[in-house]
């Protein structure tokens, strides 16, 4: 069979259902330029983190492998969109890990709540604001933080989850917009939606 004449859906089906190495290889070859381009875009954010371009490309390949294994055409999404998301998530996760080491004191746990000057509990606005967080005000190792972290991630869209992870790890609006190929307004809108979802979750927690 000439797999080169098949579309992505057919290649995925043969790669999984028929265990075709040739079909899978064609998918890797087809998506490698996308992986390489995004890896190059993320490389500057891995400076001094020990990751090289080939490391990021490998992470992208792992993301593509996950996309092939978990793609479900019944979910009304193209394979390209699903694969792109999986690839970007995997590479971003690797880049974020190197970034996190530079801010380890602020990332032992997620700073979801801090007490303001008026004794009011400030949640999402503090977490996602542009100002540098002050370690002295970060509440570490809170069970509430871990619960909120898991709950919020379950409610975010793919874009919101990427924006959330990048913002938590000290990427600026401009950096996030560049990484995700969005304008800063789109990033700001995503952050506002995230804040709204966080407040709703916190309200629910407070009523329990």
PDB file of N, CA and C in Angstrom, residues 66-170:
ATOM      1  N   UNK A  66       1.977  10.865  21.658  1.00  0.00           N
ATOM      2  CA  UNK A  66       0.781  10.881  22.505  1.00  0.00           C
ATOM      3  C   UNK A  66      -0.452  11.210  21.678  1.00  0.00           C
ATOM      4  N   UNK A  67      -0.299  12.156  20.749  1.00  0.00           N
ATOM      5  CA  UNK A  67      -1.428  12.536  19.900  1.00  0.00           C
ATOM      6  C   UNK A  67      -1.897  11.354  19.056  1.00  0.00           C
ATOM      7  N   UNK A  68      -0.948  10.619  18.507  1.00  0.00           N
ATOM      8  CA  UNK A  68      -1.296   9.453  17.687  1.00  0.00           C
ATOM      9  C   UNK A  68      -2.035   8.411  18.529  1.00  0.00           C
ATOM     10  N   UNK A  69      -1.568   8.193  19.745  1.00  0.00           N
ATOM     11  CA  UNK A  69      -2.143   7.158  20.608  1.00  0.00           C
ATOM     12  C   UNK A  69      -3.526   7.529  21.137  1.00  0.00           C
ATOM     13  N   UNK A  70      -3.779   8.832  21.317  1.00  0.00           N
ATOM     14  CA  UNK A  70      -5.007   9.249  21.991  1.00  0.00           C
ATOM     15  C   UNK A  70      -5.992   9.993  21.097  1.00  0.00           C
ATOM     16  N   UNK A  71      -5.699  10.123  19.826  1.00  0.00           N
ATOM     17  CA  UNK A  71      -6.608  10.872  18.952  1.00  0.00           C
ATOM     18  C   UNK A  71      -7.944  10.153  18.811  1.00  0.00           C
ATOM     19  N   UNK A  72      -9.019  10.939  18.882  1.00  0.00           N
ATOM     20  CA  UNK A  72     -10.377  10.413  18.727  1.00  0.00           C
ATOM     21  C   UNK A  72     -11.129  11.327  17.774  1.00  0.00           C
ATOM     22  N   UNK A  73     -11.330  10.886  16.542  1.00  0.00           N
ATOM     23  CA  UNK A  73     -11.966  11.728  15.539  1.00  0.00           C
ATOM     24  C   UNK A  73     -13.430  12.011  15.864  1.00  0.00           C
ATOM     25  N   UNK A  74     -14.016  11.267  16.792  1.00  0.00           N
ATOM     26  CA  UNK A  74     -15.405  11.491  17.164  1.00  0.00           C
ATOM     27  C   UNK A  74     -15.576  12.756  17.997  1.00  0.00           C
ATOM     28  N   UNK A  75     -14.472  13.319  18.479  1.00  0.00           N
ATOM     29  CA  UNK A  75     -14.547  14.510  19.316  1.00  0.00           C
ATOM     30  C   UNK A  75     -14.580  15.807  18.508  1.00  0.00           C
ATOM     31  N   UNK A  76     -14.780  15.691  17.221  1.00  0.00           N
ATOM     32  CA  UNK A  76     -14.967  16.865  16.355  1.00  0.00           C
ATOM     33  C   UNK A  76     -13.784  17.827  16.398  1.00  0.00           C
ATOM     34  N   UNK A  77     -12.591  17.258  16.292  1.00  0.00           N
ATOM     35  CA  UNK A  77     -11.370  18.061  16.228  1.00  0.00           C
ATOM     36  C   UNK A  77     -10.441  17.412  15.216  1.00  0.00           C
ATOM     37  N   UNK A  78      -9.753  18.225  14.440  1.00  0.00           N
ATOM     38  CA  UNK A  78      -8.857  17.666  13.433  1.00  0.00           C
ATOM     39  C   UNK A  78      -7.623  17.085  14.097  1.00  0.00           C
ATOM     40  N   UNK A  79      -7.003  16.130  13.445  1.00  0.00           N
ATOM     41  CA  UNK A  79      -5.781  15.556  14.008  1.00  0.00           C
ATOM     42  C   UNK A  79      -4.689  16.613  14.074  1.00  0.00           C
ATOM     43  N   UNK A  80      -4.627  17.479  13.074  1.00  0.00           N
ATOM     44  CA  UNK A  80      -3.601  18.529  13.074  1.00  0.00           C
ATOM     45  C   UNK A  80      -3.712  19.387  14.338  1.00  0.00           C
ATOM     46  N   UNK A  81      -4.931  19.823  14.664  1.00  0.00           N
ATOM     47  CA  UNK A  81      -5.136  20.668  15.838  1.00  0.00           C
ATOM     48  C   UNK A  81      -4.769  19.931  17.116  1.00  0.00           C
ATOM     49  N   UNK A  82      -5.185  18.671  17.209  1.00  0.00           N
ATOM     50  CA  UNK A  82      -4.895  17.865  18.397  1.00  0.00           C
ATOM     51  C   UNK A  82      -3.395  17.614  18.526  1.00  0.00           C
ATOM     52  N   UNK A  83      -2.759  17.254  17.401  1.00  0.00           N
ATOM     53  CA  UNK A  83      -1.319  16.980  17.420  1.00  0.00           C
ATOM     54  C   UNK A  83      -0.529  18.238  17.778  1.00  0.00           C
ATOM     55  N   UNK A  84      -0.909  19.369  17.201  1.00  0.00           N
ATOM     56  CA  UNK A  84      -0.222  20.635  17.478  1.00  0.00           C
ATOM     57  C   UNK A  84      -0.297  20.968  18.962  1.00  0.00           C
ATOM     58  N   UNK A  85      -1.466  20.768  19.555  1.00  0.00           N
ATOM     59  CA  UNK A  85      -1.643  21.045  20.978  1.00  0.00           C
ATOM     60  C   UNK A  85      -0.771  20.127  21.830  1.00  0.00           C
ATOM     61  N   UNK A  86      -0.760  18.831  21.510  1.00  0.00           N
ATOM     62  CA  UNK A  86       0.046  17.871  22.269  1.00  0.00           C
ATOM     63  C   UNK A  86       1.533  18.172  22.145  1.00  0.00           C
ATOM     64  N   UNK A  87       1.968  18.525  20.947  1.00  0.00           N
ATOM     65  CA  UNK A  87       3.375  18.850  20.700  1.00  0.00           C
ATOM     66  C   UNK A  87       3.785  20.084  21.493  1.00  0.00           C
ATOM     67  N   UNK A  88       2.971  21.134  21.410  1.00  0.00           N
ATOM     68  CA  UNK A  88       3.297  22.376  22.095  1.00  0.00           C
ATOM     69  C   UNK A  88       3.288  22.199  23.613  1.00  0.00           C
ATOM     70  N   UNK A  89       2.305  21.468  24.118  1.00  0.00           N
ATOM     71  CA  UNK A  89       2.242  21.225  25.562  1.00  0.00           C
ATOM     72  C   UNK A  89       3.505  20.535  26.059  1.00  0.00           C
ATOM     73  N   UNK A  90       3.948  19.508  25.323  1.00  0.00           N
ATOM     74  CA  UNK A  90       5.112  18.732  25.759  1.00  0.00           C
ATOM     75  C   UNK A  90       6.366  19.603  25.754  1.00  0.00           C
ATOM     76  N   UNK A  91       6.548  20.403  24.717  1.00  0.00           N
ATOM     77  CA  UNK A  91       7.724  21.268  24.638  1.00  0.00           C
ATOM     78  C   UNK A  91       7.655  22.371  25.685  1.00  0.00           C
ATOM     79  N   UNK A  92       6.477  22.949  25.868  1.00  0.00           N
ATOM     80  CA  UNK A  92       6.302  24.002  26.872  1.00  0.00           C
ATOM     81  C   UNK A  92       6.605  23.465  28.264  1.00  0.00           C
ATOM     82  N   UNK A  93       6.131  22.250  28.548  1.00  0.00           N
ATOM     83  CA  UNK A  93       6.390  21.640  29.853  1.00  0.00           C
ATOM     84  C   UNK A  93       7.885  21.519  30.116  1.00  0.00           C
ATOM     85  N   UNK A  94       8.634  21.123  29.094  1.00  0.00           N
ATOM     86  CA  UNK A  94      10.084  21.002  29.237  1.00  0.00           C
ATOM     87  C   UNK A  94      10.718  22.365  29.482  1.00  0.00           C
ATOM     88  N   UNK A  95      10.268  23.375  28.735  1.00  0.00           N
ATOM     89  CA  UNK A  95      10.818  24.718  28.898  1.00  0.00           C
ATOM     90  C   UNK A  95      10.463  25.298  30.251  1.00  0.00           C
ATOM     91  N   UNK A  96       9.224  25.051  30.691  1.00  0.00           N
ATOM     92  CA  UNK A  96       8.765  25.547  31.984  1.00  0.00           C
ATOM     93  C   UNK A  96       9.584  24.935  33.119  1.00  0.00           C
ATOM     94  N   UNK A  97       9.948  23.673  32.981  1.00  0.00           N
ATOM     95  CA  UNK A  97      10.740  23.000  34.014  1.00  0.00           C
ATOM     96  C   UNK A  97      12.085  23.685  34.213  1.00  0.00           C
ATOM     97  N   UNK A  98      12.703  24.110  33.106  1.00  0.00           N
ATOM     98  CA  UNK A  98      13.986  24.808  33.226  1.00  0.00           C
ATOM     99  C   UNK A  98      13.786  26.201  33.803  1.00  0.00           C
ATOM    100  N   UNK A  99      12.693  26.839  33.427  1.00  0.00           N
ATOM    101  CA  UNK A  99      12.389  28.177  33.931  1.00  0.00           C
ATOM    102  C   UNK A  99      12.106  28.131  35.432  1.00  0.00           C
ATOM    103  N   UNK A 100      11.427  27.061  35.845  1.00  0.00           N
ATOM    104  CA  UNK A 100      11.020  26.929  37.234  1.00  0.00           C
ATOM    105  C   UNK A 100      12.223  26.878  38.168  1.00  0.00           C
ATOM    106  N   UNK A 101      13.315  26.293  37.698  1.00  0.00           N
ATOM    107  CA  UNK A 101      14.502  26.177  38.537  1.00  0.00           C
ATOM    108  C   UNK A 101      15.045  27.539  38.920  1.00  0.00           C
ATOM    109  N   UNK A 102      14.827  28.542  38.047  1.00  0.00           N
ATOM    110  CA  UNK A 102      15.329  29.884  38.333  1.00  0.00           C
ATOM    111  C   UNK A 102      14.479  30.585  39.388  1.00  0.00           C
ATOM    112  N   UNK A 103      13.279  30.054  39.595  1.00  0.00           N
ATOM    113  CA  UNK A 103      12.364  30.694  40.542  1.00  0.00           C
ATOM    114  C   UNK A 103      11.899  29.680  41.575  1.00  0.00           C
ATOM    115  N   UNK A 104      12.788  28.803  41.969  1.00  0.00           N
ATOM    116  CA  UNK A 104      12.405  27.675  42.809  1.00  0.00           C
ATOM    117  C   UNK A 104      11.730  28.121  44.097  1.00  0.00           C
ATOM    118  N   UNK A 105      12.198  29.200  44.677  1.00  0.00           N
ATOM    119  CA  UNK A 105      11.627  29.646  45.943  1.00  0.00           C
ATOM    120  C   UNK A 105      10.162  30.019  45.789  1.00  0.00           C
ATOM    121  N   UNK A 106       9.776  30.434  44.585  1.00  0.00           N
ATOM    122  CA  UNK A 106       8.389  30.832  44.347  1.00  0.00           C
ATOM    123  C   UNK A 106       7.541  29.694  43.813  1.00  0.00           C
ATOM    124  N   UNK A 107       8.136  28.549  43.586  1.00  0.00           N
ATOM    125  CA  UNK A 107       7.410  27.476  42.937  1.00  0.00           C
ATOM    126  C   UNK A 107       7.417  26.166  43.703  1.00  0.00           C
ATOM    127  N   UNK A 108       7.765  26.183  44.976  1.00  0.00           N
ATOM    128  CA  UNK A 108       7.653  24.969  45.767  1.00  0.00           C
ATOM    129  C   UNK A 108       6.195  24.539  45.820  1.00  0.00           C
ATOM    130  N   UNK A 109       5.291  25.527  45.798  1.00  0.00           N
ATOM    131  CA  UNK A 109       3.869  25.268  45.627  1.00  0.00           C
ATOM    132  C   UNK A 109       3.275  26.475  44.932  1.00  0.00           C
ATOM    133  N   UNK A 110       2.049  26.371  44.482  1.00  0.00           N
ATOM    134  CA  UNK A 110       1.448  27.463  43.718  1.00  0.00           C
ATOM    135  C   UNK A 110       0.838  28.487  44.659  1.00  0.00           C
ATOM    136  N   UNK A 111       1.224  29.761  44.536  1.00  0.00           N
ATOM    137  CA  UNK A 111       0.737  30.789  45.452  1.00  0.00           C
ATOM    138  C   UNK A 111      -0.674  31.236  45.107  1.00  0.00           C
ATOM    139  N   UNK A 112      -1.675  30.498  45.525  1.00  0.00           N
ATOM    140  CA  UNK A 112      -3.033  30.819  45.141  1.00  0.00           C
ATOM    141  C   UNK A 112      -3.683  31.852  46.048  1.00  0.00           C
ATOM    142  N   UNK A 113      -3.163  32.062  47.246  1.00  0.00           N
ATOM    143  CA  UNK A 113      -3.825  33.039  48.079  1.00  0.00           C
ATOM    144  C   UNK A 113      -2.820  33.765  48.965  1.00  0.00           C
ATOM    145  N   UNK A 114      -3.027  35.085  49.159  1.00  0.00           N
ATOM    146  CA  UNK A 114      -2.166  35.883  50.006  1.00  0.00           C
ATOM    147  C   UNK A 114      -3.038  36.953  50.641  1.00  0.00           C
ATOM    148  N   UNK A 115      -2.654  37.413  51.817  1.00  0.00           N
ATOM    149  CA  UNK A 115      -3.474  38.371  52.547  1.00  0.00           C
ATOM    150  C   UNK A 115      -3.027  39.793  52.222  1.00  0.00           C
ATOM    151  N   UNK A 116      -3.974  40.612  51.784  1.00  0.00           N
ATOM    152  CA  UNK A 116      -3.666  41.971  51.391  1.00  0.00           C
ATOM    153  C   UNK A 116      -3.640  42.922  52.570  1.00  0.00           C
ATOM    154  N   UNK A 117      -3.337  44.216  52.280  1.00  0.00           N
ATOM    155  CA  UNK A 117      -3.221  45.211  53.334  1.00  0.00           C
ATOM    156  C   UNK A 117      -4.539  45.430  54.069  1.00  0.00           C
ATOM    157  N   UNK A 118      -5.651  45.237  53.351  1.00  0.00           N
ATOM    158  CA  UNK A 118      -6.955  45.443  53.972  1.00  0.00           C
ATOM    159  C   UNK A 118      -7.487  44.167  54.597  1.00  0.00           C
ATOM    160  N   UNK A 119      -6.584  43.181  54.777  1.00  0.00           N
ATOM    161  CA  UNK A 119      -6.924  41.898  55.397  1.00  0.00           C
ATOM    162  C   UNK A 119      -7.885  41.079  54.546  1.00  0.00           C
ATOM    163  N   UNK A 120      -8.035  41.456  53.287  1.00  0.00           N
ATOM    164  CA  UNK A 120      -8.909  40.726  52.376  1.00  0.00           C
ATOM    165  C   UNK A 120      -8.099  39.655  51.667  1.00  0.00           C
ATOM    166  N   UNK A 121      -8.659  38.467  51.478  1.00  0.00           N
ATOM    167  CA  UNK A 121      -7.957  37.397  50.778  1.00  0.00           C
ATOM    168  C   UNK A 121      -8.007  37.660  49.289  1.00  0.00           C
ATOM    169  N   UNK A 122      -6.848  37.716  48.675  1.00  0.00           N
ATOM    170  CA  UNK A 122      -6.740  37.982  47.247  1.00  0.00           C
ATOM    171  C   UNK A 122      -6.267  36.711  46.566  1.00  0.00           C
ATOM    172  N   UNK A 123      -6.968  36.235  45.573  1.00  0.00           N
ATOM    173  CA  UNK A 123      -6.657  34.950  44.971  1.00  0.00           C
ATOM    174  C   UNK A 123      -6.115  35.105  43.558  1.00  0.00           C
ATOM    175  N   UNK A 124      -6.971  35.035  42.576  1.00  0.00           N
ATOM    176  CA  UNK A 124      -6.548  34.967  41.183  1.00  0.00           C
ATOM    177  C   UNK A 124      -5.774  36.195  40.743  1.00  0.00           C
ATOM    178  N   UNK A 125      -6.214  37.379  41.173  1.00  0.00           N
ATOM    179  CA  UNK A 125      -5.525  38.591  40.731  1.00  0.00           C
ATOM    180  C   UNK A 125      -4.075  38.600  41.178  1.00  0.00           C
ATOM    181  N   UNK A 126      -3.823  38.121  42.393  1.00  0.00           N
ATOM    182  CA  UNK A 126      -2.442  38.065  42.884  1.00  0.00           C
ATOM    183  C   UNK A 126      -1.635  37.025  42.124  1.00  0.00           C
ATOM    184  N   UNK A 127      -2.237  35.891  41.917  1.00  0.00           N
ATOM    185  CA  UNK A 127      -1.529  34.796  41.263  1.00  0.00           C
ATOM    186  C   UNK A 127      -1.091  35.166  39.862  1.00  0.00           C
ATOM    187  N   UNK A 128      -1.961  35.844  39.115  1.00  0.00           N
ATOM    188  CA  UNK A 128      -1.711  36.067  37.699  1.00  0.00           C
ATOM    189  C   UNK A 128      -1.317  37.501  37.362  1.00  0.00           C
ATOM    190  N   UNK A 129      -1.077  38.323  38.358  1.00  0.00           N
ATOM    191  CA  UNK A 129      -0.720  39.709  38.058  1.00  0.00           C
ATOM    192  C   UNK A 129       0.673  39.771  37.460  1.00  0.00           C
ATOM    193  N   UNK A 130       1.008  40.908  36.871  1.00  0.00           N
ATOM    194  CA  UNK A 130       2.288  41.055  36.195  1.00  0.00           C
ATOM    195  C   UNK A 130       3.427  41.367  37.157  1.00  0.00           C
ATOM    196  N   UNK A 131       3.118  41.871  38.346  1.00  0.00           N
ATOM    197  CA  UNK A 131       4.173  42.237  39.285  1.00  0.00           C
ATOM    198  C   UNK A 131       4.885  40.989  39.783  1.00  0.00           C
ATOM    199  N   UNK A 132       6.142  41.146  40.157  1.00  0.00           N
ATOM    200  CA  UNK A 132       6.905  40.026  40.706  1.00  0.00           C
ATOM    201  C   UNK A 132       6.368  39.670  42.085  1.00  0.00           C
ATOM    202  N   UNK A 133       6.147  38.389  42.316  1.00  0.00           N
ATOM    203  CA  UNK A 133       5.617  37.974  43.603  1.00  0.00           C
ATOM    204  C   UNK A 133       6.680  38.083  44.685  1.00  0.00           C
ATOM    205  N   UNK A 134       6.253  38.370  45.889  1.00  0.00           N
ATOM    206  CA  UNK A 134       7.148  38.515  47.027  1.00  0.00           C
ATOM    207  C   UNK A 134       7.125  37.218  47.831  1.00  0.00           C
ATOM    208  N   UNK A 135       8.256  36.504  47.920  1.00  0.00           N
ATOM    209  CA  UNK A 135       8.278  35.221  48.620  1.00  0.00           C
ATOM    210  C   UNK A 135       7.777  35.291  50.056  1.00  0.00           C
ATOM    211  N   UNK A 136       7.957  36.454  50.707  1.00  0.00           N
ATOM    212  CA  UNK A 136       7.549  36.571  52.099  1.00  0.00           C
ATOM    213  C   UNK A 136       6.039  36.473  52.263  1.00  0.00           C
ATOM    214  N   UNK A 137       5.308  36.742  51.168  1.00  0.00           N
ATOM    215  CA  UNK A 137       3.854  36.736  51.255  1.00  0.00           C
ATOM    216  C   UNK A 137       3.240  35.485  50.650  1.00  0.00           C
ATOM    217  N   UNK A 138       4.062  34.607  50.162  1.00  0.00           N
ATOM    218  CA  UNK A 138       3.536  33.396  49.528  1.00  0.00           C
ATOM    219  C   UNK A 138       3.175  32.364  50.586  1.00  0.00           C
ATOM    220  N   UNK A 139       1.983  31.853  50.526  1.00  0.00           N
ATOM    221  CA  UNK A 139       1.570  30.819  51.466  1.00  0.00           C
ATOM    222  C   UNK A 139       1.897  29.468  50.854  1.00  0.00           C
ATOM    223  N   UNK A 140       2.896  28.790  51.441  1.00  0.00           N
ATOM    224  CA  UNK A 140       3.383  27.539  50.882  1.00  0.00           C
ATOM    225  C   UNK A 140       2.698  26.344  51.524  1.00  0.00           C
ATOM    226  N   UNK A 141       2.723  25.239  50.763  1.00  0.00           N
ATOM    227  CA  UNK A 141       2.290  23.939  51.276  1.00  0.00           C
ATOM    228  C   UNK A 141       0.869  23.941  51.808  1.00  0.00           C
ATOM    229  N   UNK A 142      -0.002  24.687  51.176  1.00  0.00           N
ATOM    230  CA  UNK A 142      -1.390  24.743  51.616  1.00  0.00           C
ATOM    231  C   UNK A 142      -2.205  23.677  50.902  1.00  0.00           C
ATOM    232  N   UNK A 143      -2.971  22.920  51.679  1.00  0.00           N
ATOM    233  CA  UNK A 143      -3.838  21.901  51.078  1.00  0.00           C
ATOM    234  C   UNK A 143      -4.833  22.555  50.133  1.00  0.00           C
ATOM    235  N   UNK A 144      -5.267  23.740  50.483  1.00  0.00           N
ATOM    236  CA  UNK A 144      -6.220  24.479  49.655  1.00  0.00           C
ATOM    237  C   UNK A 144      -5.629  24.781  48.284  1.00  0.00           C
ATOM    238  N   UNK A 145      -4.335  25.121  48.251  1.00  0.00           N
ATOM    239  CA  UNK A 145      -3.678  25.429  46.991  1.00  0.00           C
ATOM    240  C   UNK A 145      -3.672  24.223  46.062  1.00  0.00           C
ATOM    241  N   UNK A 146      -3.360  23.057  46.613  1.00  0.00           N
ATOM    242  CA  UNK A 146      -3.285  21.856  45.793  1.00  0.00           C
ATOM    243  C   UNK A 146      -4.665  21.479  45.260  1.00  0.00           C
ATOM    244  N   UNK A 147      -5.684  21.631  46.098  1.00  0.00           N
ATOM    245  CA  UNK A 147      -7.046  21.344  45.653  1.00  0.00           C
ATOM    246  C   UNK A 147      -7.436  22.281  44.524  1.00  0.00           C
ATOM    247  N   UNK A 148      -7.158  23.570  44.702  1.00  0.00           N
ATOM    248  CA  UNK A 148      -7.507  24.562  43.696  1.00  0.00           C
ATOM    249  C   UNK A 148      -6.755  24.324  42.400  1.00  0.00           C
ATOM    250  N   UNK A 149      -5.484  23.965  42.505  1.00  0.00           N
ATOM    251  CA  UNK A 149      -4.672  23.711  41.324  1.00  0.00           C
ATOM    252  C   UNK A 149      -5.275  22.606  40.474  1.00  0.00           C
ATOM    253  N   UNK A 150      -5.674  21.520  41.115  1.00  0.00           N
ATOM    254  CA  UNK A 150      -6.255  20.391  40.378  1.00  0.00           C
ATOM    255  C   UNK A 150      -7.616  20.754  39.788  1.00  0.00           C
ATOM    256  N   UNK A 151      -8.423  21.471  40.561  1.00  0.00           N
ATOM    257  CA  UNK A 151      -9.760  21.828  40.097  1.00  0.00           C
ATOM    258  C   UNK A 151      -9.715  22.788  38.915  1.00  0.00           C
ATOM    259  N   UNK A 152      -8.854  23.788  38.981  1.00  0.00           N
ATOM    260  CA  UNK A 152      -8.821  24.787  37.919  1.00  0.00           C
ATOM    261  C   UNK A 152      -8.315  24.196  36.619  1.00  0.00           C
ATOM    262  N   UNK A 153      -7.312  23.321  36.700  1.00  0.00           N
ATOM    263  CA  UNK A 153      -6.774  22.731  35.480  1.00  0.00           C
ATOM    264  C   UNK A 153      -7.792  21.871  34.760  1.00  0.00           C
ATOM    265  N   UNK A 154      -8.703  21.262  35.512  1.00  0.00           N
ATOM    266  CA  UNK A 154      -9.739  20.430  34.908  1.00  0.00           C
ATOM    267  C   UNK A 154     -10.762  21.255  34.142  1.00  0.00           C
ATOM    268  N   UNK A 155     -10.859  22.545  34.461  1.00  0.00           N
ATOM    269  CA  UNK A 155     -11.884  23.387  33.856  1.00  0.00           C
ATOM    270  C   UNK A 155     -11.364  24.299  32.750  1.00  0.00           C
ATOM    271  N   UNK A 156     -10.065  24.278  32.499  1.00  0.00           N
ATOM    272  CA  UNK A 156      -9.488  25.163  31.498  1.00  0.00           C
ATOM    273  C   UNK A 156      -9.514  24.543  30.107  1.00  0.00           C
ATOM    274  N   UNK A 157      -9.664  25.395  29.103  1.00  0.00           N
ATOM    275  CA  UNK A 157      -9.525  24.946  27.732  1.00  0.00           C
ATOM    276  C   UNK A 157      -8.043  24.702  27.451  1.00  0.00           C
ATOM    277  N   UNK A 158      -7.734  24.142  26.282  1.00  0.00           N
ATOM    278  CA  UNK A 158      -6.332  23.891  25.936  1.00  0.00           C
ATOM    279  C   UNK A 158      -5.528  25.185  25.958  1.00  0.00           C
ATOM    280  N   UNK A 159      -6.065  26.246  25.356  1.00  0.00           N
ATOM    281  CA  UNK A 159      -5.359  27.528  25.328  1.00  0.00           C
ATOM    282  C   UNK A 159      -5.185  28.081  26.733  1.00  0.00           C
ATOM    283  N   UNK A 160      -6.250  28.061  27.521  1.00  0.00           N
ATOM    284  CA  UNK A 160      -6.182  28.602  28.876  1.00  0.00           C
ATOM    285  C   UNK A 160      -5.174  27.838  29.727  1.00  0.00           C
ATOM    286  N   UNK A 161      -5.108  26.525  29.544  1.00  0.00           N
ATOM    287  CA  UNK A 161      -4.166  25.729  30.318  1.00  0.00           C
ATOM    288  C   UNK A 161      -2.724  26.101  29.985  1.00  0.00           C
ATOM    289  N   UNK A 162      -2.431  26.338  28.705  1.00  0.00           N
ATOM    290  CA  UNK A 162      -1.085  26.733  28.312  1.00  0.00           C
ATOM    291  C   UNK A 162      -0.747  28.124  28.842  1.00  0.00           C
ATOM    292  N   UNK A 163      -1.703  29.052  28.738  1.00  0.00           N
ATOM    293  CA  UNK A 163      -1.493  30.402  29.252  1.00  0.00           C
ATOM    294  C   UNK A 163      -1.272  30.359  30.766  1.00  0.00           C
ATOM    295  N   UNK A 164      -2.084  29.588  31.458  1.00  0.00           N
ATOM    296  CA  UNK A 164      -2.007  29.445  32.918  1.00  0.00           C
ATOM    297  C   UNK A 164      -0.626  28.934  33.340  1.00  0.00           C
ATOM    298  N   UNK A 165      -0.171  27.869  32.693  1.00  0.00           N
ATOM    299  CA  UNK A 165       1.119  27.275  33.049  1.00  0.00           C
ATOM    300  C   UNK A 165       2.266  28.237  32.775  1.00  0.00           C
ATOM    301  N   UNK A 166       2.218  28.923  31.647  1.00  0.00           N
ATOM    302  CA  UNK A 166       3.283  29.874  31.302  1.00  0.00           C
ATOM    303  C   UNK A 166       3.287  31.071  32.251  1.00  0.00           C
ATOM    304  N   UNK A 167       2.098  31.595  32.572  1.00  0.00           N
ATOM    305  CA  UNK A 167       2.030  32.767  33.452  1.00  0.00           C
ATOM    306  C   UNK A 167       2.501  32.432  34.854  1.00  0.00           C
ATOM    307  N   UNK A 168       2.168  31.222  35.335  1.00  0.00           N
ATOM    308  CA  UNK A 168       2.622  30.810  36.657  1.00  0.00           C
ATOM    309  C   UNK A 168       4.137  30.745  36.736  1.00  0.00           C
ATOM    310  N   UNK A 169       4.766  30.525  35.588  1.00  0.00           N
ATOM    311  CA  UNK A 169       6.214  30.358  35.571  1.00  0.00           C
ATOM    312  C   UNK A 169       6.935  31.574  35.002  1.00  0.00           C
ATOM    313  N   UNK A 170       6.300  32.754  35.247  1.00  0.00           N
ATOM    314  CA  UNK A 170       6.981  34.035  35.057  1.00  0.00           C
ATOM    315  C   UNK A 170       7.220  34.426  33.598  1.00  0.00           C
TER     316      UNK A 170
END
